[in-house]
GROMACS .gro file of C-alpha atoms in nm:
model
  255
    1UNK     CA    1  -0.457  10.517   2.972
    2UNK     CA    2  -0.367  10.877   2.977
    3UNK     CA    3  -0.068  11.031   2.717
    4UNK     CA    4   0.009  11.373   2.670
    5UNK     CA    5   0.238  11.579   2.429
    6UNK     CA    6   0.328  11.969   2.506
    7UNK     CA    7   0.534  12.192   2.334
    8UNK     CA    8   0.740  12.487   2.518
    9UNK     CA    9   0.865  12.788   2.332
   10UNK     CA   10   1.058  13.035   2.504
   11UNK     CA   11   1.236  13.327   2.300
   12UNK     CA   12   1.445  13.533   2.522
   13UNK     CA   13   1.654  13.819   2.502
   14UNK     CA   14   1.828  14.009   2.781
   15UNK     CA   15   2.119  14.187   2.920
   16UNK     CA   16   2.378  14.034   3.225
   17UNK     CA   17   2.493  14.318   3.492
   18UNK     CA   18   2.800  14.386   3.285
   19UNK     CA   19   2.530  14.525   3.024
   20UNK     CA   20   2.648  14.211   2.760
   21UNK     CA   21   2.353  14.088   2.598
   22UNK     CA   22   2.227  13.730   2.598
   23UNK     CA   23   1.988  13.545   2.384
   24UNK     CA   24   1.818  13.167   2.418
   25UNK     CA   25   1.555  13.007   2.133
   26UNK     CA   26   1.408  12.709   2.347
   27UNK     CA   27   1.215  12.487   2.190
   28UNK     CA   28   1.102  12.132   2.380
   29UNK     CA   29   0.863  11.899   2.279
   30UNK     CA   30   0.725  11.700   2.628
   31UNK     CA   31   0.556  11.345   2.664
   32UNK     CA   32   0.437  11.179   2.930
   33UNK     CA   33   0.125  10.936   3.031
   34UNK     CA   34   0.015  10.711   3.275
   35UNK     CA   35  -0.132  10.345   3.265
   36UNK     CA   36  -0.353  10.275   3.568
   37UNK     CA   37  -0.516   9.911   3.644
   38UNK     CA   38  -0.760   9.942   3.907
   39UNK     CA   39  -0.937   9.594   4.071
   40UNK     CA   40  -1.264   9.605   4.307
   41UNK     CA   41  -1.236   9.375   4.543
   42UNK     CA   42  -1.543   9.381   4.714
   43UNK     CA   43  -1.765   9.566   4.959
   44UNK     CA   44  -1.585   9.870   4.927
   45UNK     CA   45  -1.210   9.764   4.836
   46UNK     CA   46  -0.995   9.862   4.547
   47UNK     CA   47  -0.620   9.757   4.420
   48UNK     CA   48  -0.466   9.957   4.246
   49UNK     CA   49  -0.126   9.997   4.040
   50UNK     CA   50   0.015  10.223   3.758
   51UNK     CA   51   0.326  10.342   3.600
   52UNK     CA   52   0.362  10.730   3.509
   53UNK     CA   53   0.580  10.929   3.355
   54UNK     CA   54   0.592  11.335   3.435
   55UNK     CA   55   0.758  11.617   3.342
   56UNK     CA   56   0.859  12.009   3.430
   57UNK     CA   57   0.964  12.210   3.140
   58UNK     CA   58   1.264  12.362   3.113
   59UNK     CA   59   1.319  12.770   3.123
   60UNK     CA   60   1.581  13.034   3.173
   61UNK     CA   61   1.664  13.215   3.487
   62UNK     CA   62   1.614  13.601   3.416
   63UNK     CA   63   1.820  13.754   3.712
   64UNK     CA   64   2.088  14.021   3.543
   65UNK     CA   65   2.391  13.875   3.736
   66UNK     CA   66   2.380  13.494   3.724
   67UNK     CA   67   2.653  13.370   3.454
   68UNK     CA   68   2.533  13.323   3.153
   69UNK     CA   69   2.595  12.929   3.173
   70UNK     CA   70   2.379  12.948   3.446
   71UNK     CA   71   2.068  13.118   3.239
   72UNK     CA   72   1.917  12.811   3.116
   73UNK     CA   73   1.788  12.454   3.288
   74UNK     CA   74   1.657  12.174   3.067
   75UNK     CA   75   1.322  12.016   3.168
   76UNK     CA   76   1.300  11.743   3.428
   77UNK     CA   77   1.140  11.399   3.350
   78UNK     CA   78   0.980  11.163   3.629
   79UNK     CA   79   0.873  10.790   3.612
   80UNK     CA   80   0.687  10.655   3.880
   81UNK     CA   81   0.565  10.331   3.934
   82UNK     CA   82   0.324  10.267   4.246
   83UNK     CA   83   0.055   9.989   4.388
   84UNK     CA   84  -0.211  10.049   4.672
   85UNK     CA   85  -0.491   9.956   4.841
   86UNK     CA   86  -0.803  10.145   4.971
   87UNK     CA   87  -1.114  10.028   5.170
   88UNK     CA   88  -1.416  10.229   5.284
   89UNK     CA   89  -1.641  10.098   5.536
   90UNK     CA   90  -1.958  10.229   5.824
   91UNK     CA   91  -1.703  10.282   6.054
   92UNK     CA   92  -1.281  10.300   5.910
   93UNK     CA   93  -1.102  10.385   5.585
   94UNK     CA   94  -0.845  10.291   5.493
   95UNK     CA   95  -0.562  10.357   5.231
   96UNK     CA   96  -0.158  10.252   5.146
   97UNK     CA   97   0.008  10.368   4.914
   98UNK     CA   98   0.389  10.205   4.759
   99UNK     CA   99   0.560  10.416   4.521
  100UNK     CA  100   0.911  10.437   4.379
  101UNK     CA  101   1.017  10.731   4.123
  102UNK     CA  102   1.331  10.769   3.937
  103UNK     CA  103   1.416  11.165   3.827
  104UNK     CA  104   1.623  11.209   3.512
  105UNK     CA  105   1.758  11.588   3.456
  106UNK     CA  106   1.633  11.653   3.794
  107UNK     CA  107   1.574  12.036   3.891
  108UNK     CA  108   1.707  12.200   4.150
  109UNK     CA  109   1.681  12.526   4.325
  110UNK     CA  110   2.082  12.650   4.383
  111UNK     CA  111   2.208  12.974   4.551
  112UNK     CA  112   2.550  13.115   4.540
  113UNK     CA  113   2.732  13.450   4.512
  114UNK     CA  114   2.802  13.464   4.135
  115UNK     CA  115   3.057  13.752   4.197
  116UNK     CA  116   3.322  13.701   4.477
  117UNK     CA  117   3.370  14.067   4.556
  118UNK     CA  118   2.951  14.116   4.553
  119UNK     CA  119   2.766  13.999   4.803
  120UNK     CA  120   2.436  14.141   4.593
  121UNK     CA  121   2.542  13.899   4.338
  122UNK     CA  122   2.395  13.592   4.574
  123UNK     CA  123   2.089  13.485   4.493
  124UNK     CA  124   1.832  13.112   4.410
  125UNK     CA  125   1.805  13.023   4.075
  126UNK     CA  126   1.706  12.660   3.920
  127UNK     CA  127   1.953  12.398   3.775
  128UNK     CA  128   2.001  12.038   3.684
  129UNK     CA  129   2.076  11.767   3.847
  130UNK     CA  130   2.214  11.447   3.723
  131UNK     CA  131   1.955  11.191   3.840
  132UNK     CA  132   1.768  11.078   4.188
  133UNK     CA  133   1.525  10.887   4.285
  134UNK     CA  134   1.253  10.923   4.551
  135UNK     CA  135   1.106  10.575   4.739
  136UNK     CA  136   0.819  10.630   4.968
  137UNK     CA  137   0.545  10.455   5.172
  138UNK     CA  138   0.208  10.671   5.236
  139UNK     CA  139  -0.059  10.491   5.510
  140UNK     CA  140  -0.376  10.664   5.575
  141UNK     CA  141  -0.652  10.580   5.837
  142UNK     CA  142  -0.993  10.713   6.039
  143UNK     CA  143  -1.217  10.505   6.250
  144UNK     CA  144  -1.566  10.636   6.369
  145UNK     CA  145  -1.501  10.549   6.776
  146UNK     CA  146  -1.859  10.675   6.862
  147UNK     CA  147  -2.122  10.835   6.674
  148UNK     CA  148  -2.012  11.187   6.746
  149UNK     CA  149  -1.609  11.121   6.747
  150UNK     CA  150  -1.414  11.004   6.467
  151UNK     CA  151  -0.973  10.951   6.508
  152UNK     CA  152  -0.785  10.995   6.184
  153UNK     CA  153  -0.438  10.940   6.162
  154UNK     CA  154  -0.134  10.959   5.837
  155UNK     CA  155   0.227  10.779   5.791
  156UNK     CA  156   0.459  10.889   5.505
  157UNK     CA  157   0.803  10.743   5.483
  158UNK     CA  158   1.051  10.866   5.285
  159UNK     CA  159   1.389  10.786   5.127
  160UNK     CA  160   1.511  11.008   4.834
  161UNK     CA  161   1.884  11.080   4.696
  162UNK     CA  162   2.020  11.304   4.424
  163UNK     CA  163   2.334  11.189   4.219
  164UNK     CA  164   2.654  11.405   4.216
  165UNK     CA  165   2.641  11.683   3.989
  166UNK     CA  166   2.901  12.021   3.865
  167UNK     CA  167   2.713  12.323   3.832
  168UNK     CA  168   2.922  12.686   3.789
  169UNK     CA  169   2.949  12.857   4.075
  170UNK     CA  170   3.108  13.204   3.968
  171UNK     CA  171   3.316  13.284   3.639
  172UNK     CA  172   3.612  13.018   3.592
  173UNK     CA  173   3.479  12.774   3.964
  174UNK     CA  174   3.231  12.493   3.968
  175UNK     CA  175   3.112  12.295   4.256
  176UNK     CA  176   2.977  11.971   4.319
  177UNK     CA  177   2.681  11.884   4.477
  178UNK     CA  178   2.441  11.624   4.510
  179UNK     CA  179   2.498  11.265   4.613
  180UNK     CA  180   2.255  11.275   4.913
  181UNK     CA  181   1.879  11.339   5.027
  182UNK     CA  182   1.706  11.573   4.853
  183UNK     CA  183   1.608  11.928   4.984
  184UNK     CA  184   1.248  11.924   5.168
  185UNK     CA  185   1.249  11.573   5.189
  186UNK     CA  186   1.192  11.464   5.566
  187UNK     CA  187   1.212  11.081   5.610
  188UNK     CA  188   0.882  11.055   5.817
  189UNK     CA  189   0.588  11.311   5.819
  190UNK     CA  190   0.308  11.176   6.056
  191UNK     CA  191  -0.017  11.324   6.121
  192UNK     CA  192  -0.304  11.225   6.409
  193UNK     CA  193  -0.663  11.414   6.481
  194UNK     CA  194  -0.977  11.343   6.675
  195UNK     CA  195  -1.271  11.514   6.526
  196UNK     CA  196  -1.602  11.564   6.772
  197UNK     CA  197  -1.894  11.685   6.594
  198UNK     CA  198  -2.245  11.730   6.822
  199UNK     CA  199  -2.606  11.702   6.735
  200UNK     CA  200  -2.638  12.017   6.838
  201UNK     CA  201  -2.408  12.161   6.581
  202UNK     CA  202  -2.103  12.221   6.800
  203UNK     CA  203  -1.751  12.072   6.640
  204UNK     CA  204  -1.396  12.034   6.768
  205UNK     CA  205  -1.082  11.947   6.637
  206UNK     CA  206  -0.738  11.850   6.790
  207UNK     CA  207  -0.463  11.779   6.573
  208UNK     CA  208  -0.057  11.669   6.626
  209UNK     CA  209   0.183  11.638   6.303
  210UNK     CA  210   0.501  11.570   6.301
  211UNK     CA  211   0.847  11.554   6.018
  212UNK     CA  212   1.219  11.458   6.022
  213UNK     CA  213   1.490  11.706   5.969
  214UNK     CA  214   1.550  11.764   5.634
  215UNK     CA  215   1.784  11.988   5.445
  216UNK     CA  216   1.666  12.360   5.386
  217UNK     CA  217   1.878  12.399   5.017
  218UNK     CA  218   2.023  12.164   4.796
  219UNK     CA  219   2.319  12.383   4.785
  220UNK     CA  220   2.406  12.411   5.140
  221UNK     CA  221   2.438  12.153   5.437
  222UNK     CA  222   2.200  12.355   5.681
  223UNK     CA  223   1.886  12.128   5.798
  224UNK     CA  224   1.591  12.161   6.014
  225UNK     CA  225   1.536  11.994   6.351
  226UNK     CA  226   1.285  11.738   6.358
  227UNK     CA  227   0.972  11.876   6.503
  228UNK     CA  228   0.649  11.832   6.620
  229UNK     CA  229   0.323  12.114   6.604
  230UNK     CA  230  -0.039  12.100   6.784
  231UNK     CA  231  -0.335  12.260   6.606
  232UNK     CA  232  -0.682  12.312   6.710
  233UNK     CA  233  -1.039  12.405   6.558
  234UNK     CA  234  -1.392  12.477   6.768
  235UNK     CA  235  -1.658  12.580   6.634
  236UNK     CA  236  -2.067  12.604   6.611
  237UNK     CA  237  -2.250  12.532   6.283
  238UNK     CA  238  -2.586  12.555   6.186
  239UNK     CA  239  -2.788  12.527   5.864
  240UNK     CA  240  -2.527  12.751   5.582
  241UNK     CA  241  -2.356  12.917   5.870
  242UNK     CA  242  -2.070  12.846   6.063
  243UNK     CA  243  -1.861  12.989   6.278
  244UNK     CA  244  -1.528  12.867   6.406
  245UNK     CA  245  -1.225  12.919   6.635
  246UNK     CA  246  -0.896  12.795   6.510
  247UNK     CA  247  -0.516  12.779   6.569
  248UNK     CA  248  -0.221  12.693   6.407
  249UNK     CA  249   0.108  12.588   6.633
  250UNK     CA  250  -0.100  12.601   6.944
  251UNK     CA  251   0.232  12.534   7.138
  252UNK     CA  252   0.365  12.830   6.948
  253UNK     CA  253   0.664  12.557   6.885
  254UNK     CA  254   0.957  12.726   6.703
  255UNK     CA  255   1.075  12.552   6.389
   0.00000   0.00000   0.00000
């Protein structure tokens, strides 16, 4: 059993781009916790579930010429509730992970041109969201093939959605947003390796992932293209020293 209570003070004063002063006292008092149960099954084998309840703290967004409405966010709260399963053996390991979060105030990073005849006036800043939620599967796994060889491999699936929400656009317009995925949110990220490691102190590694479109902002409709990127590591170790090879994107995939 784990709580915890924080308090955030912010005192700000500042000016907008029209020179007009602005001024926010924040003052939040945060709690959260977590209750875990853990069971040992045996010869290497725990079940596990708990319930969890996180938090981001609120603020204010500094930039001269966002709207003064815009200035502020509130914090964000999270509970999560989630049950697994790991085993650890000679050879495999093995882990699986169910979780299901709700968001409440949920933060989001916006962008928009907060002057129409400005185009300097367009810039990120964080807001809040109505709610969302975030439902997930994680599945993790390595097996020792032979002595010198061991294959890894990871499955996360992913379903999230953010409620509708208004948020001020420029001076007198509001927009709404929301009632979709959330941004950086891919519905699958998978992940497979082979590992060789010699007597002799000689090591390789050759490694695949993989993710789902997803969508760049939560303020525009631009996504990704799924994609898929090789990576690679050889090297020579011996005693404290090692020296290694690597690369990232072998493929040199563009994404």
């Amino acid at each position: 059993l784990n709580l915890r209570l924080d308090r955030n003070a912010i005192d700000y004063t500042g000016t907008t781009d029209s020179a007009d002063r602005v001024g926010f006292d924040i003052s939040q008092w945060l709690t959260g916790g977590k209750l875990a149960l853990n069971r040992q099954l045996g010869a290497g084998q725990t079940l596990f579930a708990a319930v969890s309840r996180g938090y981001r703290a609120g603020g204010v967004n500094q930039h001269p010429r966002l709207a003064a409405q815009n200035r502020p966010y509130d914090p964000e709260y999270l509970l999560n509730f989630e049950v697994g399963y790991r085993a650890t053996g000679p050879k495999a390991t093995t882990s699986l992970t169910l979780f299901h979060a709700m968001r409440d105030d949920q933060q989001v990073s916006l962008s928009s041109q907060q002057n129409p005849g400005d185009p300097n006036s367009f810039f990120f800043f964080t807001a809040n969201a109505s709610t969302g939620r975030s439902s997930g599967i994680e599945l993790e796994q390595s097996y020792l093939l032979l002595p010198q060889l061991r294959l890894s491999g990871a499955l996360g699936l992913l379903s999230t959605h953010v409620d509708a929400y208004t948020f001020e656009t420029a001076a007198g317009t509001s927009a709404i947003l929301g009632d979709r995925a959330t941004a950086h949110a891919p519905s699958y990220t998978a992940q497979l390796a082979a590992d060789y490691a010699a007597p002799n102190g000689l090591f390789a590694r050759l490694e695949i992932t993989a993710s789902d479109a997803f969508f760049h902002s939560d303020s525009h409709d631009q996504k990704s293209d799924a994609y898929q990127l090789f990576h690679g590591r050889l090297g020579y170790k011996r005693g404290p020293l090692t020296i290694a090879l690597w690369g990232r994107n072998l493929l040199d995939e563009r994404y």
